[in-house]
Short mmCIF file of C-alpha atoms in Angstrom, two decimals:
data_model
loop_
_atom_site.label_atom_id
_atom_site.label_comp_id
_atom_site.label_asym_id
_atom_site.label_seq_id
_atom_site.Cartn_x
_atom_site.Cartn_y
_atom_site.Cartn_z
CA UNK A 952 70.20 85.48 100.07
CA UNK A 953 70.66 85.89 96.11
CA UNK A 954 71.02 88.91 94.88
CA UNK A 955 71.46 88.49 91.56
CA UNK A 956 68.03 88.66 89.58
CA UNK A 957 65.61 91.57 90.57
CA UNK A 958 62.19 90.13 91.31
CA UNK A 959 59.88 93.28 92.13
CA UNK A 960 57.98 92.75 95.11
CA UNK A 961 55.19 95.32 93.92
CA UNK A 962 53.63 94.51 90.35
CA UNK A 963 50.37 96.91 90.84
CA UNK A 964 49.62 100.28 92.57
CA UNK A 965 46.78 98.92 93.56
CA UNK A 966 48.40 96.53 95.74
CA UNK A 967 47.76 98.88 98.95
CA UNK A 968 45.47 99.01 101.04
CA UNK A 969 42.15 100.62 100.29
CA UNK A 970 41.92 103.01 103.28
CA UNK A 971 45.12 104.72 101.71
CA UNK A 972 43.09 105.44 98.53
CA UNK A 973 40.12 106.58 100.74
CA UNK A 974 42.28 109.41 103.16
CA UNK A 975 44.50 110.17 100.44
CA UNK A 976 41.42 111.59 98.37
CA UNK A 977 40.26 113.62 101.75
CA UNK A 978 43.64 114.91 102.00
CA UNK A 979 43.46 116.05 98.16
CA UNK A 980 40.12 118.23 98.70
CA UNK A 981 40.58 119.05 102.13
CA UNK A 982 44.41 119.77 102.54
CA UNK A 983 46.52 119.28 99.42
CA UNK A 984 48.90 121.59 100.97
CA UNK A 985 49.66 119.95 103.41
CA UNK A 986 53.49 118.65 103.94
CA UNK A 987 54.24 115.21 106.24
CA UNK A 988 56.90 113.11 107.24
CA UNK A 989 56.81 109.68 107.69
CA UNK A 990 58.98 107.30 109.68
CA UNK A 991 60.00 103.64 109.24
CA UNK A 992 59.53 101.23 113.12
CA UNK A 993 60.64 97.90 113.93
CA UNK A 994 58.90 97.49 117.51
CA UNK A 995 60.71 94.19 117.65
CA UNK A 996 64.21 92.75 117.10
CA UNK A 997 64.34 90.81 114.28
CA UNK A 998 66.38 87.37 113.64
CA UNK A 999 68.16 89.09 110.72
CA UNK A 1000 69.28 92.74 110.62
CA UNK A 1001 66.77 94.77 108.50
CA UNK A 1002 70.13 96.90 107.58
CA UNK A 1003 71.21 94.39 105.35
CA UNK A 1004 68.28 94.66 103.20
CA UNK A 1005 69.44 98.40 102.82
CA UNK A 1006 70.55 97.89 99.10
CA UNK A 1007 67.64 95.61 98.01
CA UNK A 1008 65.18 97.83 99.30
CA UNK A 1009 66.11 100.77 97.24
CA UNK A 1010 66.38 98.68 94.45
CA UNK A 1011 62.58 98.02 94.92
CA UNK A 1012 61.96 101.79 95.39
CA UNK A 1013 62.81 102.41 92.54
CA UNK A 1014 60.71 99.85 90.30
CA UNK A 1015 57.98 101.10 92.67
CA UNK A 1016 58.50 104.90 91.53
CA UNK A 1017 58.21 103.49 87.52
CA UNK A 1018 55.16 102.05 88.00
CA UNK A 1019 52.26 104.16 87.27
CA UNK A 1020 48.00 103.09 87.60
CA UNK A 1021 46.95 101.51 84.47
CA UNK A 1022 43.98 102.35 82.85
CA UNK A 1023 41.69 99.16 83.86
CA UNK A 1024 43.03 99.69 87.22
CA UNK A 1025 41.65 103.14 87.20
CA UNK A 1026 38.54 101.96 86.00
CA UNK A 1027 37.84 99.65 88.91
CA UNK A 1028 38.82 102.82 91.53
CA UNK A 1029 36.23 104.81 89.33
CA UNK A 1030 33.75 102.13 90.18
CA UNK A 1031 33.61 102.51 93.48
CA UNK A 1032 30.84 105.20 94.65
CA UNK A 1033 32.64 106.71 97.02
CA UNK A 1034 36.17 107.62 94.51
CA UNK A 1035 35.78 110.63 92.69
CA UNK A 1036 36.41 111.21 89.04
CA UNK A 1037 38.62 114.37 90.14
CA UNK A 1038 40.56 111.85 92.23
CA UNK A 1039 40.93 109.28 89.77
CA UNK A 1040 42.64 111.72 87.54
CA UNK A 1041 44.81 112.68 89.97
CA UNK A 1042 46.28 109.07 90.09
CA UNK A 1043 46.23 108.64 86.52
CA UNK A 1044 48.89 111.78 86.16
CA UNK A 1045 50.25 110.26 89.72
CA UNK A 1046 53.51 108.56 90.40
CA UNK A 1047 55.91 108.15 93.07
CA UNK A 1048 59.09 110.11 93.45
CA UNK A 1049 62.39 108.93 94.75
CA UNK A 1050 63.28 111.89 95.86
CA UNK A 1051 60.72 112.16 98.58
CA UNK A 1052 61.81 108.50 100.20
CA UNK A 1053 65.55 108.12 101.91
CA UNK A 1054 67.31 104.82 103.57
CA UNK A 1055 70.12 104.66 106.07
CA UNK A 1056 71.50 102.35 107.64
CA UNK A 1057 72.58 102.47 111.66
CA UNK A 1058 74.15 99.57 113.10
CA UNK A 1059 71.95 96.63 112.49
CA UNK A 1060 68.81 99.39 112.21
CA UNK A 1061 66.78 100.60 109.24
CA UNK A 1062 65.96 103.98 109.00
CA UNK A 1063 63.26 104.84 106.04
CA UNK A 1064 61.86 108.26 105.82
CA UNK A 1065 58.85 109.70 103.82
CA UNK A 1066 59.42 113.70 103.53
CA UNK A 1067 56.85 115.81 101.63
CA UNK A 1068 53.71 116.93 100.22
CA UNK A 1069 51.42 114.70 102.29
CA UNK A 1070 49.46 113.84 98.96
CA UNK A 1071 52.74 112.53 97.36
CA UNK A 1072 53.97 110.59 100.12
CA UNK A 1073 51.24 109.55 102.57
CA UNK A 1074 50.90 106.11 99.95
CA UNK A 1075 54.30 105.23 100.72
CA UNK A 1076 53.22 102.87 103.76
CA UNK A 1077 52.27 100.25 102.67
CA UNK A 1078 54.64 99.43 99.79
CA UNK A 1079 57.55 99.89 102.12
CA UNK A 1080 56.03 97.45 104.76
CA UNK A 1081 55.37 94.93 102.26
CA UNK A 1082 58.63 95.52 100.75
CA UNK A 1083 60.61 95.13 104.08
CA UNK A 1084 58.09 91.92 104.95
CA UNK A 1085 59.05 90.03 101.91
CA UNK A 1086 62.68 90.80 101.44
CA UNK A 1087 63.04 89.86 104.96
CA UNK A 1088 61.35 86.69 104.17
CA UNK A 1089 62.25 85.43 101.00
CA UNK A 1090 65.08 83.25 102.38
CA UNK A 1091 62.26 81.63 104.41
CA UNK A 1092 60.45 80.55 101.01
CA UNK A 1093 61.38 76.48 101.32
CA UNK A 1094 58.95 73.78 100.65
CA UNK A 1095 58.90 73.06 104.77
CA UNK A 1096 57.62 76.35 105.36
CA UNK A 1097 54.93 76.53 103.05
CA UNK A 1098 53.62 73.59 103.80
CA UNK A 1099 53.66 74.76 107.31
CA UNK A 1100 51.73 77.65 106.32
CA UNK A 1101 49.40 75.64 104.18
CA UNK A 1102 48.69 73.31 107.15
CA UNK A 1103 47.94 75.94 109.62
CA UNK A 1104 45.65 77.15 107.25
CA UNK A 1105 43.66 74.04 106.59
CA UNK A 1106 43.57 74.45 110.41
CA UNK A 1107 42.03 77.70 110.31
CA UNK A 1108 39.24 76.69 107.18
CA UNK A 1109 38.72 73.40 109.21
CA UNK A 1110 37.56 76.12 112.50
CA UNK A 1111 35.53 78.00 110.47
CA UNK A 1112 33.69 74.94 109.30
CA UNK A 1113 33.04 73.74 112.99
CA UNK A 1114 31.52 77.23 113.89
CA UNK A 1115 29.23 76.78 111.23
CA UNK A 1116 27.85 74.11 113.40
CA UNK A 1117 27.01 76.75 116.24
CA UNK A 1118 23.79 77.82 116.50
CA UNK A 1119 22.93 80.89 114.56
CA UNK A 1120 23.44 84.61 116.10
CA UNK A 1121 21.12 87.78 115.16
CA UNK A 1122 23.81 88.85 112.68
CA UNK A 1123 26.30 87.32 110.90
CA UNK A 1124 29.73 86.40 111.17
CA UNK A 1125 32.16 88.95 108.63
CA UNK A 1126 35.50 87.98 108.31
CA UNK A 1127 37.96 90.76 106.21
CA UNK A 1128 41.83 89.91 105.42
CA UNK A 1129 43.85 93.37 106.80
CA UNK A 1130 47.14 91.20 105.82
CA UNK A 1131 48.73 92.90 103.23
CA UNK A 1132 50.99 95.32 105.26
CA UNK A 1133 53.31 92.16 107.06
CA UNK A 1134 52.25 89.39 104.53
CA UNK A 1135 54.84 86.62 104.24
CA UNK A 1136 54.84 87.27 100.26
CA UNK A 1137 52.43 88.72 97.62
CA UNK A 1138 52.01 84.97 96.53
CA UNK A 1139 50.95 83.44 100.09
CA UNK A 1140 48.35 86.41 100.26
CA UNK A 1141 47.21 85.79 97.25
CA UNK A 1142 47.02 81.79 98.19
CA UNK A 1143 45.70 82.60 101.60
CA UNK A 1144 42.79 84.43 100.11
CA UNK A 1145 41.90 82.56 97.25
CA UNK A 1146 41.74 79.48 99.81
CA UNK A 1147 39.51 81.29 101.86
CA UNK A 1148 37.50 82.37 98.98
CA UNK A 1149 36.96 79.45 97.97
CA UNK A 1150 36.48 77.19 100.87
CA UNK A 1151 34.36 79.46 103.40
CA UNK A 1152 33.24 82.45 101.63
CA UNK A 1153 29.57 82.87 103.65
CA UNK A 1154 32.61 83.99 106.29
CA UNK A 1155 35.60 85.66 104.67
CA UNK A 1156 33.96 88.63 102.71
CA UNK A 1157 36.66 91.22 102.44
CA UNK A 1158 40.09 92.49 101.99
CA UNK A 1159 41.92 95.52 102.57
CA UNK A 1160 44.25 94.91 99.47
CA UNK A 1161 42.62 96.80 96.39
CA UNK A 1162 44.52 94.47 93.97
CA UNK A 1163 42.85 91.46 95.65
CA UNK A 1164 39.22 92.73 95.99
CA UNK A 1165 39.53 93.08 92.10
CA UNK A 1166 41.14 90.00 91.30
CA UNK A 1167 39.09 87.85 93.06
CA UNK A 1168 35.42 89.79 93.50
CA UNK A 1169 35.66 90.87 97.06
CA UNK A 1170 34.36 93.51 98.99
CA UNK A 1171 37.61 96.19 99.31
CA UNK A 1172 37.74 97.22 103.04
CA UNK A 1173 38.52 100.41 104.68
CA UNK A 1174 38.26 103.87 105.86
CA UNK A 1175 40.66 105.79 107.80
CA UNK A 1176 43.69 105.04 110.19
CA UNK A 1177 46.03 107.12 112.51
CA UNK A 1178 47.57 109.10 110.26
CA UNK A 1179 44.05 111.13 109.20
CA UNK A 1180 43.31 111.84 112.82
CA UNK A 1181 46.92 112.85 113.46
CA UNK A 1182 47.37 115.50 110.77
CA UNK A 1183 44.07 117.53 112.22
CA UNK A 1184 46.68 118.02 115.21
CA UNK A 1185 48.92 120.10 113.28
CA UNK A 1186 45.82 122.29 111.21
CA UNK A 1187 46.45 125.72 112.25
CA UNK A 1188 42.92 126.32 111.89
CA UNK A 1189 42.16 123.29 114.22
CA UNK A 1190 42.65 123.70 117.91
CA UNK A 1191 44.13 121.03 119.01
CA UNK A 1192 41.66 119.86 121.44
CA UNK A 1193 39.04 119.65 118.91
CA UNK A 1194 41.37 117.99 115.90
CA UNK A 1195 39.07 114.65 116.84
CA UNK A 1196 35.88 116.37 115.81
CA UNK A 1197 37.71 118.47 112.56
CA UNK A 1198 38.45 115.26 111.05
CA UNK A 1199 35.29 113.79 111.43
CA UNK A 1200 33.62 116.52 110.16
CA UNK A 1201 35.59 116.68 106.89
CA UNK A 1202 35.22 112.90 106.50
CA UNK A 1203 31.48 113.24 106.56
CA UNK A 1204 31.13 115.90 104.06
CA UNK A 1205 34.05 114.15 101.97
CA UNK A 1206 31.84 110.72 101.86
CA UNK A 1207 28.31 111.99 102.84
CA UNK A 1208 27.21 108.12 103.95
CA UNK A 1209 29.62 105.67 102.94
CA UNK A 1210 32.69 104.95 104.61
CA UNK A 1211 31.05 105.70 108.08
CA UNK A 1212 33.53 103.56 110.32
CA UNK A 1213 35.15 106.15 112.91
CA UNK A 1214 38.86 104.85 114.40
CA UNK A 1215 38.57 105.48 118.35
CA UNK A 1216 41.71 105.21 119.73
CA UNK A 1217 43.87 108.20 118.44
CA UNK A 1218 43.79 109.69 121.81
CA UNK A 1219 42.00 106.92 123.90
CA UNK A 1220 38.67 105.88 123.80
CA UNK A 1221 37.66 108.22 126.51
CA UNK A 1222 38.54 110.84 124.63
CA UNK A 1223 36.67 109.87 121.58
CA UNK A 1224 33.70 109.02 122.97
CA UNK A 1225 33.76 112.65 124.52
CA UNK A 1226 33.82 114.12 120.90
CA UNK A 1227 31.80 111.44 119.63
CA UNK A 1228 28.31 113.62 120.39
CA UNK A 1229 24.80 112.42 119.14
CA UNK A 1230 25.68 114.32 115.68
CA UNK A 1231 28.11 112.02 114.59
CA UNK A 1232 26.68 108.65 116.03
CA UNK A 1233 24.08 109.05 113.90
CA UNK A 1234 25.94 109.89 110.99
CA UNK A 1235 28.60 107.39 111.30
CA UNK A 1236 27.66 103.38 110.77
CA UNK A 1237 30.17 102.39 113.39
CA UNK A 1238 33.36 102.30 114.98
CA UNK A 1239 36.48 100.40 114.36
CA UNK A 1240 38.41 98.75 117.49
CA UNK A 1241 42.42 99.13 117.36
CA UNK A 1242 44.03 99.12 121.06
CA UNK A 1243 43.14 98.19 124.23
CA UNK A 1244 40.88 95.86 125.62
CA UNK A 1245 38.81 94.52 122.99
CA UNK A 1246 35.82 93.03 125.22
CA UNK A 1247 35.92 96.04 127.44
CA UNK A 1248 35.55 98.51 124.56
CA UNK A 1249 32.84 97.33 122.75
CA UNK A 1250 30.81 97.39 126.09
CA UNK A 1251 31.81 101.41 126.17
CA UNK A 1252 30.72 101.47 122.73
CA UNK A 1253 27.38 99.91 123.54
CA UNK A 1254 26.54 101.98 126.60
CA UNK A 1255 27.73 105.08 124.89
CA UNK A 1256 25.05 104.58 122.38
CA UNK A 1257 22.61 103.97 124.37
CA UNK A 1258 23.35 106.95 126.49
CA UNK A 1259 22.60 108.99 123.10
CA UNK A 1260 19.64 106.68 122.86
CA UNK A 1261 20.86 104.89 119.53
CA UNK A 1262 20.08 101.63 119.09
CA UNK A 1263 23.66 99.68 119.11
CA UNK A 1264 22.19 96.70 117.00
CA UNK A 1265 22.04 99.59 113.79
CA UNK A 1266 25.61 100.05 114.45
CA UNK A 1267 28.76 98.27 113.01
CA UNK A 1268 31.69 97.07 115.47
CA UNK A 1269 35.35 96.71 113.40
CA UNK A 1270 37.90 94.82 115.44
CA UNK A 1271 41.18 94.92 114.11
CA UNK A 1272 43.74 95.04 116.66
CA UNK A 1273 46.12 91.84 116.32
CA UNK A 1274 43.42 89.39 116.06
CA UNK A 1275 43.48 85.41 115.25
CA UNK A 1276 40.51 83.20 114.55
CA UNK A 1277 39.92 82.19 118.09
CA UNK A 1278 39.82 85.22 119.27
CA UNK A 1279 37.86 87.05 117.09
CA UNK A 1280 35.36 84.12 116.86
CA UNK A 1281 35.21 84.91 121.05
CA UNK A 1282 34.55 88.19 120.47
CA UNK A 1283 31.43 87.36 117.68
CA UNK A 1284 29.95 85.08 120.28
CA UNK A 1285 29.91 87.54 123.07
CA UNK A 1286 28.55 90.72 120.69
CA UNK A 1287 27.09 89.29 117.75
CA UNK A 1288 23.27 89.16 119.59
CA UNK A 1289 23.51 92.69 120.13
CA UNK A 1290 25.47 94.93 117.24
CA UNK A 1291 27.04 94.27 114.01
CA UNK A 1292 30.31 92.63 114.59
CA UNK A 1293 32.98 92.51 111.82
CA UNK A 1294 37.03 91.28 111.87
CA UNK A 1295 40.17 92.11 110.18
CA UNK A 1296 42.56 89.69 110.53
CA UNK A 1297 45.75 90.37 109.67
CA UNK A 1298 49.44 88.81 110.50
CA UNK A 1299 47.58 86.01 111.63
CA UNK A 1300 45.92 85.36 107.89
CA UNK A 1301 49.04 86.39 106.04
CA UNK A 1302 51.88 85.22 107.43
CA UNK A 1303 51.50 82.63 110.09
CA UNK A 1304 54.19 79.72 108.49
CA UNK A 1305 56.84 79.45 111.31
CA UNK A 1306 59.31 81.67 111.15
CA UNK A 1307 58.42 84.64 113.81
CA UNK A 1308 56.54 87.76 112.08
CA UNK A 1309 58.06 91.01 112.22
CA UNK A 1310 56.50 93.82 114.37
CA UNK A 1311 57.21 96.91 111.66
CA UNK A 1312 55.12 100.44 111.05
CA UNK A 1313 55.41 103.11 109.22
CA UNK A 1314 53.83 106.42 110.93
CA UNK A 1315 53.09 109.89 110.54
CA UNK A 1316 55.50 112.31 112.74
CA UNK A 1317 55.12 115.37 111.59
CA UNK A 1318 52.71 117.29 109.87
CA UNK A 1319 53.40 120.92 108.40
CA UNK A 1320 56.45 120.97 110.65
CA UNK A 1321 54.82 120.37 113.73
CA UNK A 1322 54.89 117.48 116.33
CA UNK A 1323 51.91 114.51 115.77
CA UNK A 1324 51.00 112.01 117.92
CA UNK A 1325 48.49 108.85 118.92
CA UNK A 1326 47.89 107.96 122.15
CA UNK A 1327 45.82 104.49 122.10
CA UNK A 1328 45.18 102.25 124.79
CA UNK A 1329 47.63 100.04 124.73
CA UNK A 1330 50.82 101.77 125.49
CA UNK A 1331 53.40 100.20 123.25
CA UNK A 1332 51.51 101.91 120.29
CA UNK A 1333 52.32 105.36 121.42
CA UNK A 1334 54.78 106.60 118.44
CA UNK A 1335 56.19 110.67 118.88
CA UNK A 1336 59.64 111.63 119.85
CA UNK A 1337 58.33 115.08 120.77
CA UNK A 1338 58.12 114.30 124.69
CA UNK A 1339 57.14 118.05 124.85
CA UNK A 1340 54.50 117.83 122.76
CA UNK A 1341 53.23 113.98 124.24
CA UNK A 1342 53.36 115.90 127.47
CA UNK A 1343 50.46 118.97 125.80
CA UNK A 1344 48.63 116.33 124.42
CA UNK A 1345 47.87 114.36 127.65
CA UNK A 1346 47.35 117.57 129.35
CA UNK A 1347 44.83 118.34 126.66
CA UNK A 1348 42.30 115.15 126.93
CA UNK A 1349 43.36 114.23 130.39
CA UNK A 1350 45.75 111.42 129.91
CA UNK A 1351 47.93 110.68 133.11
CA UNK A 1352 49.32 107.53 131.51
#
């Protein structure tokens, strides 16, 4: 792979995704104190050690620490209804320290931690995904593979098109590209969406990437993952058993309406729904889907609202948990008549050319020195290396798995 010219694989701060922007302002008001570490994963193994990228990486870590938010950048954050002005001027003083980011290499194995004050490091994410993604990928850019990827696409638009023939549902069909953290390249998201954009847009609405939503007039997606949930486990003033309904507190008063899409699966769905009391499902617009069984959990969902007598059909369903078009179309088809369905798609959108995707995070582990940990429903998710305290926390909310 050529070495020899730096091409930066981040041009834009606001090439994230937006539900970084929306818990790192919570986070600011709520707990600016607060210190975290974060820790690179590859689930998978790769056909090309990640180790070797080692040297290119931090060579991209450190054009991503130069850049700062320009000013029509933080114009278009100041937009939105939800940012605050206080926030905005935090990023416009904001940018990223080396310091606080550290490679090594073991074996064939990348090791990339994120140590420090949450606020200054939480953004990390997903530059370093994208980073990894695309260096990683680069020596699959040949004119056989994109036209791969451009085929399988024209596949995808030409699906879309046939559903259109389907008889019409009560609500619509919403389509959102969550892509940008194990895109192929900046360039094939950008194609992938402008495509989309262009060819079906009464379907593909929204993206996660801030930078995109701008560019091309989209609806910027988002509202909080994991790692919010996670660092209410390690709030002294939280006990842990009720870190579930902390965070959902603060979000509410943070956002007072918008925003209202709860993630279930921190602890299992059981779990949430058991902290998910008639309070909040009336203040929240919906839930968002991320492990487990995705037919089987939006039937809890249902029946759990209508246990609190809400009406379902006011309520919006997110499914985001490694989706294609097939599948989330099945999904629409069996829900759609009933609540508010909506999709992010993401590796399937973003980098489906060939070559095999890879399966990389990068999660939240501690918080102010102490142990964090989800616990979804599908088991390989589960990321803690704190057995003792993964032992507590199923104790806690009654997890035998």
């Amino acid at each position: 792979m050529p070495t020899e010219s730096f091409v930066p694989v981040i041009e834009s701060l606001l090439d994230t995704d937006l539900y970084k922007f929306t818990m790192w302002q919570a986070m600011l008001h709520r707990h600016p104190a607060a210190q975290a570490e974060y820790r690179f994963i590859c689930r998978d193994r790769p056909e090309y050690p990640l180790a070797a990228l080692a040297p290119e990486i931090g060579r991209q870590l450190d054009h991503l620490c130069a850049l700062r938010f320009q000013p029509e950048e933080l114009d278009y954050l100041r937009g939105l209804r939800y940012i605050k002005s206080d926030f905005v001027d935090f990023l416009s003083l904001f940018h990223f320290q080396r310091h606080f980011i550290q490679i090594a290499v073991r074996g064939d194995a990348l090791e990339i931690v994120a140590q420090g004050p949450q606020v200054h490091v939480m953004a990390f994410e997903v530059f370093v995904l994208a980073i990894v993604n695309e260096l990683y990928f680069r020596r699959h850019q040949t004119p056989d593979v994109l036209a791969e990827g451009r085929r399988r696409l024209r596949d995808k638009i030409a699906l879309l098109r046939d559903f259109g023939r389907e008889p019409a549902r009560r609500f619509p069909l919403l389509i959102s590209d969550f892509g940008l953290r194990r895109r192929f390249s900046r360039a094939w998201q950008e194609e992938v969406l402008a495509r989309l954009r262009r060819d079906v847009p009464q379907y593909v609405t929204g993206t996660s990437n801030v930078c995109l939503a701008r560019k091309y007039d989209l609806t910027p997606v988002g509202t909080m993952a994991h790692e919010y949930l996670q660092s209410y486990q390690a709030f002294g003033k939280v006990r842990l058993r009720d870190f579930q309904r902390a965070a959902l507190e603060d979000w509410v008063q943070e956002y007072r309406g918008d925003l209202g899409i709860a993630l279930t699966d921190v602890v299992g769905m059981d779990a949430f729904l058991a902290d998910f009391d008639l309070y909040f499902a009336k203040l929240f617009d919906g839930l968002r889907h991320d492990s487990g069984d995705p037919f089987a959990w939006g039937e809890r969902a249902i029946a759990h609202y209508q246990s609190l007598r809400v009406d379902p059909a006011g309520k919006r369903f997110v499914f985001s948990d490694g989706l294609d078009l097939p599948r989330a179309l099945a999904l629409y088809r069996h829900f759609a008549d009933r609540v508010q369905p909506a999709f992010g798609i993401g590796t399937n959108l973003t980098n489906d050319l060939g070559p095999k995707p890879l399966n990389i995070v990068m999660k939240l582990f501690r918080c102010n020195g102490m142990s964090t940990a989800k616990l979804p429903d599908s088991p390989g998710k589960v990321h803690c290396t704190d057995e003792t305290f993964l032992a507590y926390l199923r104790q806690v909310f009654g997890r035998s798995d």
